[in-house]
Amino acid sequence: AQTVTQSQPEMSVQEAETVTLSCTYDTSESDYYLFWYKQPPSRQMILVIRQEAYKQQNATENRFSVNFQKAAKSFSLKISDSQLGDAAMYFCAYTSGYSTLTFGKGTMLLVSP
Amino acid sequence: GAVVSQHPSWVICKSGTSVKIECRSLDFQATTMFWYRQFPKQSLMLMATSNEGSKATYEQGVEKDKFLINHASLTLSTLTVTSAHPEDSSFYICSARDADLAGGGGNYNEQFFGPGTRLTVL
C-alpha cells in the first residue's frame, strides 16, 4: 500500500522568508502523481502544485516550487517570499492514475510578521 | 471552472436522527465523487468512492448502513448519516473528478474539493 509521510507537524516562517515542507512517500508504481494541497482556516482544500512522476523537471507555480527526488521518493515544497496568507495546513498527497488520493498527516505552517 | 459545492455548510442535529449532505459539481460532470471525513487537526480520511449509477465502494471500517451514499447523476452525490450519534460529529468533505479529464486520454486524476460540511450531533 502507498504511504505518504510528513514528518513536520508544524513549521514557522517569517514574512518574506523561505520555508521548505518535507514529504516522503512509498510506492511500487513507476507512474504516479504527487500533490501539495493547502487547507486554510476556512478548511477549503486548495491545490497548490502537482508533479507528474514521469517528468524530471520540478514543478513551479509562482512562489511555490517542489524538489522532486524520484529515487529517494521525496517531494518537498518550497515557499518563497512567504506571506501571511500562506498560513495554513499543508497536505502532501499521492495517487497513481485513477486510484484514490493518499494524504499525509499534514504540516501546519505558521507565518509571523 | 471546476467548482464543487456542498450543502449544508454546517448542520446540528439530535442524536438518532438522519442527516443528508449534498455534493454538487457546478460546471463539470463527475463520474466519480469521493467522501472524506476530517477530525480537528487531522488529515482527510477517505470514507467511500461514489461512481455515478453504481454502488459506492466503502473503505475498510466505514459502516455502509450508517453512511449511505447515492450518486444518481453526473453532478450530484449525497451522503446520508443515518441514526447519527455524537461520535459521528466531524467535518465531511466531498471531492469530484472531472469526467472529461478522466476520459481525455490521459491518466491525470485531479480531484476538485467542496468546501466541507460541519456536522454536530447533540
mmCIF file of C-alpha atoms in Angstrom:
data_model
loop_
_atom_site.group_PDB
_atom_site.id
_atom_site.type_symbol
_atom_site.label_atom_id
_atom_site.label_comp_id
_atom_site.label_asym_id
_atom_site.label_seq_id
_atom_site.Cartn_x
_atom_site.Cartn_y
_atom_site.Cartn_z
ATOM 1 C CA ALA A 1 0.000 0.000 0.000
ATOM 2 C CA GLN A 2 1.096 3.507 -0.719
ATOM 3 C CA THR A 3 2.006 5.697 2.220
ATOM 4 C CA VAL A 4 2.748 9.394 2.498
ATOM 5 C CA THR A 5 4.781 10.739 5.390
ATOM 6 C CA GLN A 6 5.038 14.323 6.529
ATOM 7 C CA SER A 7 7.471 14.408 9.429
ATOM 8 C CA GLN A 8 6.981 18.062 10.374
ATOM 9 C CA PRO A 9 3.742 18.600 12.331
ATOM 10 C CA GLU A 10 4.409 22.334 12.444
ATOM 11 C CA MET A 11 6.726 24.824 10.783
ATOM 12 C CA SER A 12 7.244 28.523 11.333
ATOM 13 C CA VAL A 13 8.485 31.188 8.958
ATOM 14 C CA GLN A 14 8.707 34.955 8.921
ATOM 15 C CA GLU A 15 7.159 37.042 6.209
ATOM 16 C CA ALA A 16 9.332 37.339 3.090
ATOM 17 C CA GLU A 17 11.440 34.358 4.133
ATOM 18 C CA THR A 18 11.606 30.934 2.519
ATOM 19 C CA VAL A 19 10.384 27.701 4.056
ATOM 20 C CA THR A 20 10.526 24.095 2.915
ATOM 21 C CA LEU A 21 7.986 21.457 3.858
ATOM 22 C CA SER A 22 9.041 17.828 3.646
ATOM 23 C CA CYS A 23 7.198 14.833 2.274
ATOM 24 C CA THR A 24 8.268 11.277 1.561
ATOM 25 C CA TYR A 25 6.215 8.521 0.055
ATOM 26 C CA ASP A 26 6.386 4.834 -0.584
ATOM 27 C CA THR A 27 5.134 3.146 -3.735
ATOM 28 C CA SER A 28 5.981 0.344 -6.087
ATOM 29 C CA GLU A 29 4.418 2.136 -9.041
ATOM 30 C CA SER A 30 6.528 3.802 -11.698
ATOM 31 C CA ASP A 31 3.906 6.250 -12.892
ATOM 32 C CA TYR A 32 2.068 8.407 -10.391
ATOM 33 C CA TYR A 33 1.180 11.947 -9.381
ATOM 34 C CA LEU A 34 2.085 13.967 -6.343
ATOM 35 C CA PHE A 35 0.287 16.993 -4.988
ATOM 36 C CA TRP A 36 0.541 19.645 -2.344
ATOM 37 C CA TYR A 37 -2.765 20.910 -1.009
ATOM 38 C CA LYS A 38 -3.312 23.915 1.215
ATOM 39 C CA GLN A 39 -6.114 23.955 3.775
ATOM 40 C CA PRO A 40 -6.571 27.429 5.318
ATOM 41 C CA PRO A 41 -8.794 28.068 8.358
ATOM 42 C CA SER A 42 -11.832 28.031 6.053
ATOM 43 C CA ARG A 43 -10.967 24.330 5.528
ATOM 44 C CA GLN A 44 -11.408 24.578 1.757
ATOM 45 C CA MET A 45 -8.834 22.321 0.117
ATOM 46 C CA ILE A 46 -6.790 24.253 -2.434
ATOM 47 C CA LEU A 47 -4.415 22.618 -4.898
ATOM 48 C CA VAL A 48 -1.053 24.339 -4.649
ATOM 49 C CA ILE A 49 1.062 22.344 -7.053
ATOM 50 C CA ARG A 50 1.228 18.962 -8.763
ATOM 51 C CA GLN A 51 4.040 16.851 -10.122
ATOM 52 C CA GLU A 52 3.877 14.016 -12.614
ATOM 53 C CA ALA A 53 6.388 11.324 -11.765
ATOM 54 C CA TYR A 54 7.464 10.850 -15.357
ATOM 55 C CA LYS A 55 8.555 14.477 -15.579
ATOM 56 C CA GLN A 56 12.086 15.114 -14.386
ATOM 57 C CA GLN A 57 11.588 18.846 -14.214
ATOM 58 C CA ASN A 58 10.414 20.153 -10.866
ATOM 59 C CA ALA A 59 7.023 21.863 -10.938
ATOM 60 C CA THR A 60 6.758 25.538 -10.066
ATOM 61 C CA GLU A 61 3.782 27.817 -9.514
ATOM 62 C CA ASN A 62 4.803 31.387 -8.806
ATOM 63 C CA ARG A 63 6.273 31.396 -5.271
ATOM 64 C CA PHE A 64 5.742 27.660 -4.841
ATOM 65 C CA SER A 65 8.148 25.069 -6.148
ATOM 66 C CA VAL A 66 8.903 21.441 -5.444
ATOM 67 C CA ASN A 67 12.037 19.384 -5.145
ATOM 68 C CA PHE A 68 11.062 16.004 -6.573
ATOM 69 C CA GLN A 69 13.596 13.265 -5.969
ATOM 70 C CA LYS A 70 12.078 10.140 -7.511
ATOM 71 C CA ALA A 71 14.794 7.712 -6.470
ATOM 72 C CA ALA A 72 14.634 8.933 -2.898
ATOM 73 C CA LYS A 73 10.807 9.114 -3.021
ATOM 74 C CA SER A 74 10.934 12.631 -1.701
ATOM 75 C CA PHE A 75 8.671 15.532 -2.642
ATOM 76 C CA SER A 76 9.308 18.749 -0.710
ATOM 77 C CA LEU A 77 7.526 22.062 -1.145
ATOM 78 C CA LYS A 78 9.418 25.338 -1.078
ATOM 79 C CA ILE A 79 7.528 28.540 -0.420
ATOM 80 C CA SER A 80 9.479 31.660 -1.296
ATOM 81 C CA ASP A 81 8.725 35.189 -0.104
ATOM 82 C CA SER A 82 6.263 33.843 2.462
ATOM 83 C CA GLN A 83 3.109 35.843 3.026
ATOM 84 C CA LEU A 84 0.665 35.939 5.922
ATOM 85 C CA GLY A 85 -1.914 34.346 3.652
ATOM 86 C CA ASP A 86 0.278 31.282 3.297
ATOM 87 C CA ALA A 87 -0.511 30.291 6.879
ATOM 88 C CA ALA A 88 -2.454 27.040 6.632
ATOM 89 C CA MET A 89 -2.269 23.293 6.945
ATOM 90 C CA TYR A 90 -0.395 21.766 4.019
ATOM 91 C CA PHE A 91 -1.037 18.215 2.895
ATOM 92 C CA CYS A 92 1.142 16.155 0.613
ATOM 93 C CA ALA A 93 -0.839 13.643 -1.461
ATOM 94 C CA TYR A 94 -0.173 10.764 -3.819
ATOM 95 C CA THR A 95 -2.167 8.991 -6.479
ATOM 96 C CA SER A 96 -1.428 6.587 -9.278
ATOM 97 C CA GLY A 97 -3.613 7.156 -12.320
ATOM 98 C CA TYR A 98 -7.262 6.812 -11.437
ATOM 99 C CA SER A 99 -6.773 5.498 -7.923
ATOM 100 C CA THR A 100 -7.719 7.385 -4.805
ATOM 101 C CA LEU A 101 -5.663 10.086 -3.132
ATOM 102 C CA THR A 102 -3.470 9.151 -0.199
ATOM 103 C CA PHE A 103 -2.767 12.070 2.104
ATOM 104 C CA GLY A 104 -0.007 12.696 4.587
ATOM 105 C CA LYS A 105 -0.863 13.837 8.104
ATOM 106 C CA GLY A 106 -0.196 17.442 7.262
ATOM 107 C CA THR A 107 2.144 20.249 8.290
ATOM 108 C CA MET A 108 0.779 23.360 9.952
ATOM 109 C CA LEU A 109 2.592 26.412 8.603
ATOM 110 C CA LEU A 110 2.708 29.482 10.823
ATOM 111 C CA VAL A 111 3.722 32.799 9.281
ATOM 112 C CA SER A 112 4.780 35.679 11.519
ATOM 113 C CA PRO A 113 5.075 39.351 10.532
ATOM 114 C CA GLY B 1 -14.272 26.420 -13.582
ATOM 115 C CA ALA B 2 -14.205 23.142 -11.636
ATOM 116 C CA VAL B 3 -16.358 24.260 -8.728
ATOM 117 C CA VAL B 4 -17.798 21.815 -6.235
ATOM 118 C CA SER B 5 -20.440 22.864 -3.739
ATOM 119 C CA GLN B 6 -21.693 21.220 -0.581
ATOM 120 C CA HIS B 7 -24.929 21.767 1.248
ATOM 121 C CA PRO B 8 -25.377 22.434 4.051
ATOM 122 C CA SER B 9 -22.143 24.055 5.163
ATOM 123 C CA TRP B 10 -22.979 23.188 8.741
ATOM 124 C CA VAL B 11 -25.708 21.241 10.465
ATOM 125 C CA ILE B 12 -26.657 20.480 14.052
ATOM 126 C CA CYS B 13 -28.940 17.549 14.739
ATOM 127 C CA LYS B 14 -30.210 15.470 17.604
ATOM 128 C CA SER B 15 -28.884 12.020 18.322
ATOM 129 C CA GLY B 16 -30.833 9.353 16.470
ATOM 130 C CA THR B 17 -31.853 11.496 13.525
ATOM 131 C CA SER B 18 -30.575 11.257 9.941
ATOM 132 C CA VAL B 19 -28.742 13.973 8.080
ATOM 133 C CA LYS B 20 -28.234 14.311 4.327
ATOM 134 C CA ILE B 21 -25.281 16.168 2.838
ATOM 135 C CA GLU B 22 -25.266 17.085 -0.850
ATOM 136 C CA CYS B 23 -22.219 17.409 -3.079
ATOM 137 C CA ARG B 24 -22.617 19.029 -6.486
ATOM 138 C CA SER B 25 -20.227 19.655 -9.337
ATOM 139 C CA LEU B 26 -21.408 23.001 -10.704
ATOM 140 C CA ASP B 27 -19.636 23.358 -14.015
ATOM 141 C CA PHE B 28 -18.479 19.890 -14.958
ATOM 142 C CA GLN B 29 -19.686 16.315 -14.973
ATOM 143 C CA ALA B 30 -18.236 13.997 -12.377
ATOM 144 C CA THR B 31 -18.324 10.255 -12.945
ATOM 145 C CA THR B 32 -16.622 9.760 -9.616
ATOM 146 C CA MET B 33 -17.051 11.558 -6.334
ATOM 147 C CA PHE B 34 -15.271 10.916 -3.077
ATOM 148 C CA TRP B 35 -16.348 11.410 0.512
ATOM 149 C CA TYR B 36 -13.842 12.212 3.225
ATOM 150 C CA ARG B 37 -14.057 12.714 6.947
ATOM 151 C CA GLN B 38 -11.721 15.014 8.819
ATOM 152 C CA PHE B 39 -11.301 15.348 12.561
ATOM 153 C CA PRO B 40 -9.788 18.529 14.032
ATOM 154 C CA LYS B 41 -6.104 18.951 13.221
ATOM 155 C CA GLN B 42 -6.014 15.654 11.392
ATOM 156 C CA SER B 43 -5.744 14.592 7.799
ATOM 157 C CA LEU B 44 -8.542 13.654 5.436
ATOM 158 C CA MET B 45 -9.738 10.093 5.745
ATOM 159 C CA LEU B 46 -11.382 8.595 2.681
ATOM 160 C CA MET B 47 -14.736 7.091 3.537
ATOM 161 C CA ALA B 48 -16.016 5.964 0.159
ATOM 162 C CA THR B 49 -15.770 6.314 -3.580
ATOM 163 C CA SER B 50 -19.010 7.034 -5.371
ATOM 164 C CA ASN B 51 -19.485 6.212 -9.044
ATOM 165 C CA GLU B 52 -22.455 7.529 -10.971
ATOM 166 C CA GLY B 53 -25.110 4.899 -11.435
ATOM 167 C CA SER B 54 -23.474 2.232 -9.305
ATOM 168 C CA LYS B 55 -22.989 1.314 -5.686
ATOM 169 C CA ALA B 56 -20.385 3.152 -3.671
ATOM 170 C CA THR B 57 -17.163 1.492 -2.642
ATOM 171 C CA TYR B 58 -16.533 1.907 1.064
ATOM 172 C CA GLU B 59 -13.164 1.928 2.777
ATOM 173 C CA GLN B 60 -12.423 -0.655 5.390
ATOM 174 C CA GLY B 61 -14.003 0.179 8.706
ATOM 175 C CA VAL B 62 -16.672 2.502 7.299
ATOM 176 C CA GLU B 63 -20.200 1.300 8.055
ATOM 177 C CA LYS B 64 -22.191 1.105 4.841
ATOM 178 C CA ASP B 65 -25.522 1.135 6.639
ATOM 179 C CA LYS B 66 -24.644 4.219 8.644
ATOM 180 C CA PHE B 67 -23.170 6.270 5.812
ATOM 181 C CA LEU B 68 -25.451 5.894 2.813
ATOM 182 C CA ILE B 69 -24.084 7.254 -0.427
ATOM 183 C CA ASN B 70 -26.088 7.887 -3.569
ATOM 184 C CA HIS B 71 -24.640 9.163 -6.849
ATOM 185 C CA ALA B 72 -27.722 9.392 -9.026
ATOM 186 C CA SER B 73 -26.440 11.884 -11.577
ATOM 187 C CA LEU B 74 -23.179 13.148 -13.012
ATOM 188 C CA THR B 75 -23.419 16.294 -10.909
ATOM 189 C CA LEU B 76 -24.820 15.145 -7.580
ATOM 190 C CA SER B 77 -23.785 12.765 -4.846
ATOM 191 C CA THR B 78 -25.365 12.587 -1.411
ATOM 192 C CA LEU B 79 -24.117 11.282 1.908
ATOM 193 C CA THR B 80 -26.740 10.390 4.477
ATOM 194 C CA VAL B 81 -25.633 9.820 8.037
ATOM 195 C CA THR B 82 -28.312 7.580 9.479
ATOM 196 C CA SER B 83 -29.183 7.436 13.167
ATOM 197 C CA ALA B 84 -26.458 9.939 13.913
ATOM 198 C CA HIS B 85 -24.670 9.865 17.249
ATOM 199 C CA PRO B 86 -22.241 12.321 18.845
ATOM 200 C CA GLU B 87 -19.258 10.291 17.657
ATOM 201 C CA ASP B 88 -20.360 10.997 14.074
ATOM 202 C CA SER B 89 -19.700 14.689 14.661
ATOM 203 C CA SER B 90 -16.992 15.661 12.219
ATOM 204 C CA PHE B 91 -16.138 17.681 9.132
ATOM 205 C CA TYR B 92 -17.216 15.947 5.939
ATOM 206 C CA ILE B 93 -15.618 16.863 2.623
ATOM 207 C CA CYS B 94 -16.524 15.700 -0.846
ATOM 208 C CA SER B 95 -14.469 15.863 -3.998
ATOM 209 C CA ALA B 96 -15.260 15.222 -7.637
ATOM 210 C CA ARG B 97 -13.246 14.061 -10.581
ATOM 211 C CA ASP B 98 -13.964 15.676 -13.949
ATOM 212 C CA ALA B 99 -15.361 13.060 -16.332
ATOM 213 C CA ASP B 100 -13.981 14.860 -19.388
ATOM 214 C CA LEU B 101 -10.477 14.982 -17.972
ATOM 215 C CA ALA B 102 -10.653 11.377 -16.892
ATOM 216 C CA GLY B 103 -11.706 10.234 -20.336
ATOM 217 C CA GLY B 104 -9.448 12.539 -22.252
ATOM 218 C CA GLY B 105 -6.788 10.001 -22.997
ATOM 219 C CA GLY B 106 -4.574 10.916 -20.118
ATOM 220 C CA ASN B 107 -4.445 9.472 -16.662
ATOM 221 C CA TYR B 108 -4.399 12.651 -14.708
ATOM 222 C CA ASN B 109 -6.531 12.344 -11.629
ATOM 223 C CA GLU B 110 -7.142 15.803 -10.158
ATOM 224 C CA GLN B 111 -9.936 15.970 -7.667
ATOM 225 C CA PHE B 112 -11.835 19.185 -7.004
ATOM 226 C CA PHE B 113 -12.908 19.634 -3.421
ATOM 227 C CA GLY B 114 -16.085 21.012 -1.921
ATOM 228 C CA PRO B 115 -15.961 23.481 0.973
ATOM 229 C CA GLY B 116 -16.984 20.846 3.508
ATOM 230 C CA THR B 117 -19.859 20.328 5.916
ATOM 231 C CA ARG B 118 -19.510 20.522 9.671
ATOM 232 C CA LEU B 119 -21.820 18.057 11.389
ATOM 233 C CA THR B 120 -22.532 18.350 15.095
ATOM 234 C CA VAL B 121 -24.673 15.691 16.719
ATOM 235 C CA LEU B 122 -26.075 16.589 20.130
#
